[in-house]
Amino acid sequence: MQEIRNYTMNFGPQHPAAHGVLRLIMEMDGETIVRADPHIGLLHRGTEKLAESKPFNQSIGYMDRLDYVSMMCNEHAYVKAIETLLGIEAPERAQYIRTMFDEITRILNHLMWVGSNALDLGAMAVFLYAFREREELMDCYEAVSGARMHATYYRPGGVYRDLPSQMPQYRESPWHKGNDLKRINSWREGSMLDYLEAFTNDFPSKVDEYEELLTGNRIWKQRTVGIGVISPELAQQWGMTGAMLRGSGVEWDLRKKQPYAKYAEVDFDIPVGVNGDCYDRYLVRVEEMRQSNRIIQQCVKWLKANPGPVMVKNFKVAPPTRFEMKEDMEAMIHHFKLFTEGYCVPAGETYCAVEAPKGEFGCYLVSDGANKPFRVHLRAPGFAHLSSMDTIVRGHMLADVVAMIGTYDLVFGEVDR
Amino acid sequence: MSDQHSSALAESLAARFGETLTLSTVRNETTAELAAADLIAVATALRDEPEFRFSELVDLCGIDYLGHGQTEWDTESISSTGFSRGVEGQAMGRFNWAERPRGNNEPRRFAAVIHLLSIAHNRRLRLRVFCDDDTLPVVPSLTLIWPGVNWFEREAFDLYGIIFDGHPDLRRILTDYGFVGHPFRKDFPLIGNVEVRYDPEQKRVIYEPVSIEPRILVPRTIRNDADLMQAEAEAADHWREN
């Protein structure tokens, strides 16, 4: 009889189910995984080292490019760390705007996740539908910052500018005209907050549509129920956070437990799973979208009622307005110093974490009093999650590895930094 | 995490570990410095004892303290020709590998910084372990206490060359296969040492020494006169309009 031995298989780094540039070396016994060794770093850009060579503000844009599916949450952690060391606090309106955009980002991320994870497991339709709502929310990114993804909207001391009073509209073109044009512009008659209000009223029904496609779907359940079970103890040992931890039944959410921005003022619930398998994590993330929708609604209501400044009035960190610069020498000097040299952050160190859609995104910032950080370390949730891959997938089938990569919600921009 | 929480943590740490830890609490964040030799015992106690229950290791990273507090632009004393021009200095953006700074006036260069999280008590704690030897920085590995630290230690080894004693699989993780050096060290040039391109003649990807010049746009400056509170008060005071 022929002897059958384990063999080694290479997966990636260019594989549609690898969500970027993951390379997995797997030792297989037939279709069963004996050992999985993820090779990462193919997208390593040395963000932390680059940040050490630039004034503080110039690195905000790099944060967008870490987890490029949840851009503003990354900015939030970095900006919050700078603010902590400076000892300044953003105005209330800016904090509400940040809360709102963090939740918009969470919906953006989870839509991308539910679509691509379903695509990995063989359901094509969800991906196409998910991009419908993503498009609507990315228009909000564009309206406030001019960029659809890499916004650089949060700044130390607040946000770059106030929400626009007019939502940009589609213009007539051979593809959009007549009643069609009227329909797609119907939400865009008023301000961005009106647009978001219309969106949030509509969005729960869209989440119902995704659930219709997946939650009761027999194939979806066969691929996810009982796959990649993580016990609460295991999740904590491996440093898991976010939906990975909540899927295992641990009620832990930084927005509730260590509130930042305005999360203490808004009302929302934390969904938790029971079994800690891929299906429970799916349910947790879907419910998080509904909760995010609730938070956005509350923020929109508050922001409509309370106009005010969105940036601290402190020329050491925030630039003066063009108007002030025209008639005030001192404002001119501040502007010049701020954009040539930046500001000096008092010596010290801090670790600031936010509940990013993927888990705890932390920024450990060390300053020695200079205008550039001495050390920035970015704690990416995906890095900790992926490191547990070998432990979790041992004994699973090859196809379950794809389900597992999907449920980790990996984005290699943040894993590799 | 309120004020009382953090100071209570510092007190209970001082009571339990005594001289082993050097504690400081700034802005509700407690930092404990300890010797590498004590790390395993302290970490085990922090994880297991009901008073602490730090069930999660959130983060571990390396730091290189070379050049901490050094500036490139003298902002306090003026010479006969004015302030310095801010074009000399040893920031890593300014040198290539041959000209890297070698002098070291810091007593200890490398440290591993660990962030712990207690879900049961909703607390965080930072541990800092300095490596005694700069040429061979060694810290005991925590993989047997929190298995999730595995990749974080590999990362610190890769980027800073800190060796984690007892780590089961201390390989490079983020840098390229066959990379030489530890790129996040302060004496490693920002431009790197090699660049990579496809060579049509040899029909393969080749490595060559970097061709770009090191340069830096903004000098590193430390200013003590940047009083933020005063600036804020001045901006709030609308003296111009009165």
XYZ file of C-alpha atoms in Angstrom:
659
model
C 0.000 0.000 0.000
C 1.187 3.473 -0.796
C 2.154 5.566 2.169
C 0.263 8.881 2.494
C 2.093 11.670 4.225
C 1.330 15.244 5.217
C 2.106 17.819 2.606
C 2.703 21.545 2.704
C 0.570 23.981 0.782
C 1.114 27.615 -0.021
C -1.891 29.970 0.067
C -1.443 33.510 -1.221
C 0.030 36.127 -1.132
C -2.145 36.861 -4.163
C -5.378 35.075 -3.423
C -8.866 36.573 -3.693
C -9.902 35.130 -0.333
C -6.804 36.388 1.477
C -8.192 39.930 1.806
C -4.973 41.498 0.685
C -1.509 40.100 0.919
C -1.645 37.236 3.378
C 0.613 34.303 2.702
C -0.242 31.122 4.549
C 1.985 28.078 4.662
C -0.198 25.171 5.667
C 0.725 21.662 6.601
C -2.126 19.448 5.490
C -3.240 15.946 6.303
C -5.582 15.356 3.396
C -8.013 18.257 3.651
C -7.337 18.831 7.338
C -5.030 21.555 8.613
C -2.236 20.292 10.843
C -0.372 23.588 11.118
C -0.892 27.031 9.652
C 1.902 29.585 9.517
C 0.782 33.042 8.347
C 3.514 35.132 6.723
C 2.740 38.816 6.943
C 4.613 42.020 6.262
C 4.139 42.134 2.530
C 2.458 45.509 2.956
C 4.861 46.824 5.625
C 5.516 50.493 4.964
C 7.140 51.470 8.245
C 4.393 53.938 9.157
C 5.639 54.209 12.732
C 9.170 55.046 11.650
C 7.945 57.556 9.075
C 5.879 59.247 11.770
C 9.048 59.748 13.844
C 10.560 61.870 11.086
C 7.641 64.255 10.606
C 5.817 66.878 12.645
C 2.800 65.465 14.437
C 0.096 66.734 12.090
C 1.730 65.386 8.967
C 1.215 61.783 10.066
C -2.574 61.935 10.384
C -2.897 61.017 6.736
C -0.828 57.875 7.287
C -3.385 56.678 9.815
C -6.092 56.507 7.142
C -3.899 54.163 5.191
C -3.471 51.686 8.013
C -6.878 50.112 8.202
C -8.108 51.523 4.920
C -11.629 50.263 5.533
C -12.115 52.155 8.801
C -10.166 55.312 8.165
C -11.453 57.829 10.660
C -11.292 55.479 13.656
C -7.532 55.188 13.149
C -7.194 58.943 12.971
C -9.225 59.171 16.142
C -6.766 57.081 18.175
C -3.747 59.051 16.975
C -5.365 62.450 17.385
C -6.651 61.500 20.814
C -3.136 60.506 21.904
C -1.751 63.891 20.789
C -4.579 65.722 22.532
C -3.937 63.790 25.736
C -0.281 64.781 25.774
C -1.067 68.381 24.854
C -3.767 68.528 27.510
C -6.344 70.024 25.170
C -9.882 68.918 24.525
C -11.890 69.261 21.344
C -15.074 71.362 21.496
C -18.289 69.492 22.194
C -19.573 69.788 18.639
C -16.319 68.351 17.275
C -16.657 65.440 19.673
C -20.177 64.736 18.451
C -18.955 64.922 14.871
C -16.215 62.448 15.730
C -18.685 60.112 17.389
C -20.918 60.288 14.339
C -18.114 59.692 11.885
C -16.731 56.836 13.957
C -20.085 55.150 13.616
C -20.368 55.940 9.909
C -16.959 54.323 9.628
C -18.142 51.299 11.585
C -21.046 50.804 9.182
C -18.681 51.251 6.221
C -16.353 48.643 7.658
C -19.041 46.132 8.540
C -20.671 46.480 5.126
C -17.355 45.738 3.497
C -16.860 42.860 5.872
C -20.283 41.262 5.418
C -20.002 41.605 1.647
C -16.510 40.222 1.241
C -16.969 37.471 3.813
C -20.130 36.323 2.051
C -18.286 36.477 -1.259
C -15.505 34.291 0.149
C -18.073 31.743 1.252
C -19.886 31.705 -2.051
C -22.665 34.297 -1.779
C -22.156 36.816 -4.533
C -25.199 39.046 -4.105
C -24.423 40.533 -0.679
C -21.233 42.142 -1.910
C -23.068 44.034 -4.637
C -25.798 45.236 -2.294
C -23.338 46.243 0.422
C -21.584 48.619 -1.917
C -24.855 50.430 -2.512
C -24.913 51.777 1.063
C -21.164 52.154 1.247
C -21.399 54.544 -1.632
C -23.971 56.662 0.185
C -21.780 56.915 3.285
C -18.599 57.578 1.365
C -20.353 60.595 -0.088
C -20.442 61.913 3.497
C -16.680 61.414 3.758
C -16.296 63.297 0.523
C -18.621 66.074 1.591
C -16.661 66.878 4.763
C -13.107 66.274 3.640
C -13.009 66.152 -0.142
C -11.644 62.606 -0.105
C -13.734 59.490 -0.308
C -11.481 57.329 1.814
C -8.342 58.954 3.156
C -10.026 61.865 4.806
C -7.477 63.351 7.258
C -10.519 64.992 8.790
C -9.768 64.681 12.521
C -7.103 67.082 13.764
C -5.684 67.621 17.225
C -8.108 70.071 18.777
C -11.180 69.139 16.767
C -12.040 68.416 13.173
C -10.826 70.134 10.032
C -14.051 72.006 9.309
C -17.737 72.071 10.125
C -20.281 69.877 8.370
C -21.351 71.281 4.991
C -24.681 73.073 4.874
C -25.357 71.745 1.395
C -24.942 68.135 0.365
C -23.372 67.888 -3.110
C -25.879 66.795 -5.761
C -25.617 64.727 -8.909
C -25.553 66.806 -12.064
C -27.464 65.924 -15.195
C -25.575 63.564 -17.478
C -26.443 61.034 -20.166
C -26.620 58.419 -17.354
C -28.561 60.436 -14.774
C -31.440 62.503 -16.073
C -35.148 63.211 -15.631
C -36.945 61.295 -12.904
C -33.886 59.174 -12.225
C -31.876 62.292 -11.410
C -34.674 63.602 -9.218
C -34.784 60.316 -7.309
C -31.059 60.094 -6.592
C -30.986 63.732 -5.546
C -34.073 63.521 -3.344
C -31.988 63.038 -0.131
C -29.537 65.711 -1.185
C -31.786 68.740 -1.150
C -30.701 69.941 2.290
C -27.604 69.797 4.489
C -25.428 66.793 5.168
C -27.306 66.195 8.402
C -30.608 66.020 6.490
C -28.991 63.536 4.152
C -27.786 61.426 7.055
C -31.201 61.568 8.669
C -32.758 60.204 5.499
C -30.056 57.554 5.354
C -30.530 56.405 8.945
C -34.291 56.152 8.504
C -33.751 53.938 5.499
C -30.761 51.878 6.640
C -32.447 49.387 9.057
C -34.538 48.074 6.178
C -31.330 47.551 4.226
C -29.831 45.576 7.090
C -33.000 43.465 7.008
C -32.226 42.737 3.367
C -28.743 41.439 4.227
C -30.158 39.355 7.006
C -32.751 38.001 4.602
C -29.928 36.846 2.355
C -27.716 35.344 5.048
C -29.094 34.849 8.560
C -31.454 32.009 7.721
C -29.536 30.858 4.672
C -28.819 27.135 4.918
C -25.516 27.270 3.052
C -24.316 30.259 5.069
C -25.113 28.437 8.304
C -23.400 25.270 7.136
C -20.278 27.263 6.451
C -20.242 29.290 9.699
C -22.093 27.559 12.549
C -19.635 25.712 14.779
C -16.641 26.884 12.734
C -13.725 28.583 14.469
C -15.146 28.338 17.986
C -13.225 30.590 20.371
C -13.846 30.302 24.103
C -13.834 33.509 26.178
C -10.641 32.357 27.939
C -8.883 31.670 24.655
C -9.978 34.999 23.250
C -8.462 36.847 26.213
C -5.245 34.849 26.133
C -4.760 35.819 22.510
C -5.403 39.495 23.099
C -8.620 39.586 21.106
C -10.851 42.619 21.190
C -13.886 43.948 19.407
C -16.345 41.616 17.743
C -13.954 38.679 18.130
C -14.189 38.977 21.900
C -17.875 39.893 22.010
C -18.727 36.973 19.731
C -17.409 34.728 22.508
C -19.789 36.263 25.013
C -17.509 38.738 26.787
C -19.310 42.023 27.181
C -16.406 44.343 26.460
C -16.679 47.496 24.407
C -14.444 50.504 24.961
C -17.273 52.809 23.933
C -19.141 51.681 27.049
C -16.360 50.677 29.428
C -13.872 53.484 28.845
C -15.979 56.054 26.988
C -14.264 58.627 24.794
C -15.646 61.416 22.585
C -19.404 61.505 23.303
C -20.149 57.824 23.709
C -21.180 58.362 27.313
C -23.982 60.687 26.143
C -25.543 58.452 23.510
C -27.725 55.426 24.028
C -26.790 52.109 22.468
C -26.429 48.433 23.326
C -23.521 46.015 23.026
C -24.463 42.790 21.248
C -22.675 39.656 22.457
C -22.530 36.157 21.024
C -23.073 32.853 22.819
C -21.091 30.135 21.065
C -18.098 32.116 19.826
C -18.264 30.682 16.313
C -18.182 32.449 12.961
C -21.972 32.649 12.837
C -22.208 34.417 16.204
C -19.588 36.920 15.162
C -21.618 37.547 12.033
C -24.726 38.200 14.142
C -22.772 40.510 16.456
C -21.500 42.600 13.559
C -24.908 42.856 11.924
C -26.420 44.042 15.193
C -23.548 46.522 15.589
C -24.604 48.100 12.312
C -28.092 48.649 13.705
C -26.671 50.110 16.917
C -24.338 52.388 14.955
C -27.353 53.580 13.045
C -29.000 54.476 16.347
C -25.938 56.432 17.472
C -25.788 58.346 14.196
C -29.449 59.299 14.600
C -28.791 60.693 18.071
C -25.706 62.589 16.901
C -27.580 64.075 13.943
C -30.304 65.284 16.282
C -27.783 66.899 18.638
C -25.721 68.454 15.863
C -28.792 69.990 14.247
C -29.755 71.648 17.501
C -26.314 72.824 18.642
C -24.153 74.837 16.287
C -20.770 75.905 17.591
C -17.019 75.778 17.025
C -15.443 72.545 15.813
C -11.828 73.415 16.540
C -10.123 74.738 19.637
C -9.293 78.403 19.532
C -5.609 77.915 20.166
C -3.196 79.075 17.500
C -0.405 76.855 18.830
C -2.170 73.790 17.473
C -4.975 75.033 15.219
C -4.369 77.368 12.284
C -6.037 80.772 12.346
C -8.651 81.521 9.708
C -7.649 83.171 6.445
C -9.705 86.152 7.491
C -7.748 86.610 10.709
C -4.468 86.229 8.872
C -5.279 89.096 6.547
C -5.448 91.660 9.285
C -3.478 90.268 12.215
C 0.298 89.929 12.168
C 0.298 87.575 15.115
C -2.107 85.190 13.399
C 0.181 85.251 10.369
C 3.197 84.321 12.506
C 1.288 81.513 14.181
C 0.213 80.188 10.824
C 3.793 80.249 9.565
C 5.184 78.506 12.639
C 2.448 75.910 12.623
C 2.977 74.895 9.022
C 6.773 75.038 8.943
C 7.692 73.692 12.329
C 4.493 72.309 13.830
C 3.851 72.370 17.542
C 5.912 70.909 20.374
C 4.159 68.305 22.459
C 5.131 68.189 26.158
C 7.372 65.257 27.077
C 5.513 62.193 28.243
C 3.862 59.040 27.061
C 0.316 57.871 26.630
C -1.667 54.957 25.304
C -4.993 55.925 23.752
C -7.341 53.291 22.452
C -10.558 53.520 20.516
C -13.088 50.852 19.681
C -12.372 50.580 15.985
C -14.737 48.363 13.976
C -12.206 45.536 14.076
C -11.353 45.787 17.754
C -9.167 47.902 19.966
C -7.027 50.217 17.890
C -4.452 51.796 20.169
C -1.835 54.450 19.754
C 1.132 54.456 22.123
C 2.767 57.837 21.744
C 6.054 58.861 23.341
C 7.136 62.467 23.088
C 10.392 63.984 24.299
C 9.068 67.518 23.977
C 9.901 67.963 20.314
C 7.780 68.848 17.317
C 7.976 65.241 16.118
C 6.957 62.116 18.013
C 9.822 60.158 19.557
C 8.011 56.866 19.129
C 4.591 55.991 17.800
C 3.377 52.465 18.176
C 0.075 51.503 16.640
C -1.678 48.580 18.168
C -3.689 47.027 15.357
C -6.485 44.636 16.322
C -6.008 42.522 13.190
C -2.373 41.801 14.130
C -3.376 40.212 17.440
C -6.277 38.356 15.856
C -4.281 36.886 12.999
C -1.590 35.640 15.377
C -4.117 33.183 16.814
C -4.741 31.653 13.388
C -2.569 28.589 13.965
C -4.278 27.724 17.255
C -7.808 28.193 15.949
C -7.672 26.451 12.568
C -5.823 23.293 13.597
C -8.113 20.364 12.841
C -10.378 22.406 10.604
C -10.821 21.775 6.895
C -9.049 23.873 4.286
C -12.265 25.647 3.261
C -12.813 26.720 6.879
C -9.564 28.670 6.804
C -11.265 30.982 4.334
C -14.234 31.339 6.675
C -11.788 32.097 9.487
C -9.826 34.715 7.516
C -13.168 36.310 6.771
C -14.365 36.315 10.365
C -11.102 37.879 11.615
C -11.993 40.887 9.467
C -8.415 41.361 8.308
C -7.098 44.357 6.494
C -3.410 44.172 5.782
C -2.861 47.868 5.886
C -3.127 47.665 9.676
C -1.675 44.202 10.213
C 1.544 45.104 8.390
C 1.560 48.842 9.131
C -11.109 54.578 34.534
C -11.333 57.309 37.086
C -8.614 58.885 39.166
C -9.331 56.765 42.210
C -9.120 53.633 40.081
C -5.610 54.341 38.894
C -4.191 55.457 42.204
C -5.816 52.453 43.873
C -4.052 50.251 41.356
C -0.721 51.944 42.031
C -1.228 51.481 45.770
C -2.083 47.812 45.526
C 0.866 47.248 43.201
C 3.189 48.954 45.642
C 1.794 46.896 48.503
C 2.135 43.619 46.647
C 5.455 44.038 44.841
C 7.260 46.623 46.950
C 10.681 47.563 45.640
C 10.439 45.389 42.545
C 8.399 47.970 40.664
C 9.113 51.648 40.144
C 5.653 53.150 39.838
C 4.401 56.379 38.391
C 0.873 57.534 37.608
C 0.420 60.310 35.073
C -2.985 61.277 33.633
C -4.638 58.168 35.109
C -2.127 55.922 33.395
C -0.028 53.779 35.681
C 3.449 52.792 34.547
C 5.572 50.231 36.325
C 9.247 49.872 35.501
C 10.905 46.646 36.439
C 14.047 44.643 35.863
C 14.067 41.958 33.198
C 14.857 39.325 35.809
C 11.601 40.008 37.695
C 9.340 40.097 34.650
C 8.083 36.512 34.619
C 7.209 36.420 38.321
C 5.471 39.796 38.231
C 3.574 38.999 35.032
C 2.323 35.675 36.393
C 1.092 37.376 39.542
C -0.562 40.158 37.573
C -2.442 37.673 35.463
C -3.508 35.254 38.190
C -4.039 37.138 41.420
C -7.678 38.183 41.926
C -6.628 41.688 42.911
C -5.112 42.318 39.438
C -6.521 39.790 36.922
C -4.806 41.293 33.879
C -6.255 38.683 31.577
C -5.255 40.379 28.332
C -1.932 41.540 27.049
C -3.039 44.234 24.652
C 0.257 45.341 23.235
C 4.001 44.901 23.416
C 6.435 47.097 21.553
C 10.098 47.964 21.545
C 11.602 51.410 22.004
C 15.065 52.674 21.194
C 15.935 55.584 23.492
C 18.992 56.624 21.475
C 18.859 60.376 21.009
C 15.937 60.917 23.359
C 15.563 64.629 24.031
C 18.143 65.683 21.415
C 17.310 68.507 19.059
C 18.705 69.783 15.802
C 17.842 73.385 16.229
C 19.111 75.497 19.079
C 16.195 77.694 20.075
C 17.478 79.185 23.310
C 20.975 80.608 22.903
C 21.826 82.937 20.044
C 25.320 83.075 18.566
C 26.789 86.132 16.897
C 25.287 84.943 13.600
C 21.811 84.337 14.983
C 20.031 81.092 15.758
C 21.405 77.856 14.355
C 20.133 76.938 10.927
C 18.631 73.611 11.835
C 20.470 71.703 9.136
C 22.801 69.587 11.182
C 21.842 66.848 13.585
C 21.546 63.119 13.780
C 17.901 62.412 13.081
C 17.516 59.169 11.188
C 16.260 60.979 8.106
C 19.646 62.676 7.711
C 22.220 59.931 7.416
C 22.898 56.828 5.398
C 24.235 53.604 6.854
C 27.929 54.536 6.573
C 27.413 57.765 8.514
C 25.103 56.423 11.180
C 25.611 57.763 14.700
C 27.547 55.424 16.916
C 27.988 57.373 20.109
C 25.576 56.467 22.823
C 25.143 58.622 25.863
C 21.915 57.079 27.127
C 22.561 54.681 29.974
C 20.242 52.056 28.503
C 18.957 52.116 24.965
C 16.358 49.443 24.458
C 13.168 48.789 26.338
C 10.104 46.657 25.821
C 6.840 48.345 26.739
C 3.886 46.152 27.604
C 0.267 47.243 27.910
C -1.993 45.068 30.008
C -5.747 45.157 30.291
C -7.907 43.752 33.037
C -11.396 43.098 31.728
C -12.657 42.098 35.167
C -11.556 45.354 36.831
C -11.597 47.602 33.746
C -8.022 48.756 34.270
C -4.914 49.219 32.236
C -1.286 48.965 33.263
C 1.918 49.731 31.429
C 5.105 47.782 32.166
C 8.485 48.920 30.955
C 11.469 46.608 30.949
C 14.847 48.056 30.045
C 17.412 45.732 28.508
C 20.644 45.701 30.476
C 22.959 45.211 27.531
C 22.763 47.511 24.511
C 24.709 45.236 22.208
C 22.626 42.172 23.031
C 19.254 43.317 24.400
C 17.469 40.426 26.077
C 14.063 40.278 27.753
C 12.373 37.087 28.966
C 9.519 35.974 26.755
C 5.940 36.128 28.046
C 4.582 33.558 25.597
C 3.868 31.055 28.368
C 1.764 33.589 30.269
C -0.126 35.272 27.423
C 0.266 33.218 24.211
C -1.007 36.192 22.209
C 2.256 38.049 22.841
C 3.969 35.731 20.369
C 3.752 37.999 17.307
C 4.289 41.191 19.261
C 7.593 39.804 20.500
C 8.520 38.713 17.002
C 7.767 42.241 15.831
C 9.938 43.834 18.530
C 12.731 41.405 17.628
C 12.387 42.163 13.955
C 12.283 45.932 14.258
C 14.569 46.504 17.257
C 16.593 43.348 17.631
C 15.392 42.716 21.169
C 15.799 39.036 21.912
C 12.989 37.384 23.837
C 14.497 34.573 25.845
C 12.279 31.487 25.741
C 10.242 32.477 22.705
C 9.349 29.308 20.762
C 9.686 30.775 17.277
C 11.604 34.052 17.204
C 11.641 34.802 13.469
C 11.343 38.058 11.567
C 7.757 38.973 10.890
C 7.247 42.302 9.130
C 10.405 42.785 7.081
C 11.347 41.017 3.873
C 12.724 37.479 3.726
C 16.480 37.807 4.159
C 16.368 41.377 5.483
C 19.511 42.565 7.246
C 19.375 44.879 10.253
C 16.696 46.135 12.598
C 14.967 48.987 10.810
C 13.280 50.842 13.689
C 16.507 51.433 15.593
C 17.338 55.109 15.707
C 20.701 54.484 14.045
C 19.065 52.799 11.054
C 18.638 55.289 8.210
C 15.127 56.224 7.154
C 16.010 55.643 3.512
C 17.138 52.088 4.308
C 20.126 50.306 2.838
C 18.918 48.523 -0.259
C 16.389 49.114 -2.974
C 14.797 46.550 -5.162
C 13.974 46.482 -8.870
C 13.361 44.096 -11.725
C 16.393 43.681 -13.941
C 15.347 42.844 -17.519
C 18.803 41.534 -18.428
C 19.093 39.067 -15.587
C 15.331 38.474 -15.751
C 14.933 38.595 -11.986
C 14.380 40.985 -9.108
C 17.666 42.354 -7.800
C 18.745 44.272 -4.711
C 21.012 47.324 -5.037
C 22.361 49.900 -2.570
C 19.935 52.814 -2.181
C 20.358 55.580 -4.725
C 18.297 58.275 -2.990
C 19.871 60.951 -0.827
C 18.827 61.213 2.807
C 16.997 64.457 3.450
C 14.755 66.004 6.028
C 12.347 68.873 5.621
C 11.564 69.977 9.145
C 14.283 70.032 11.817
C 13.565 68.447 15.153
C 12.978 71.222 17.677
C 12.175 71.324 21.354
C 10.553 74.503 22.580
C 9.702 75.093 26.164
C 8.102 78.446 25.480
C 5.144 76.945 23.656
C 2.713 77.501 26.473
C -0.507 76.044 25.197
C -2.699 77.260 27.993
C -1.519 80.808 27.540
C -2.121 80.632 23.801
C -5.609 79.366 24.403
C -6.374 82.126 26.867
C -5.005 84.765 24.512
C -7.086 83.436 21.645
C -10.183 83.433 23.828
C -9.578 86.998 24.914
C -10.986 89.088 22.091
C -8.746 92.060 22.759
C -8.549 92.858 19.096
C -12.250 93.403 18.817
C -12.513 95.552 21.934
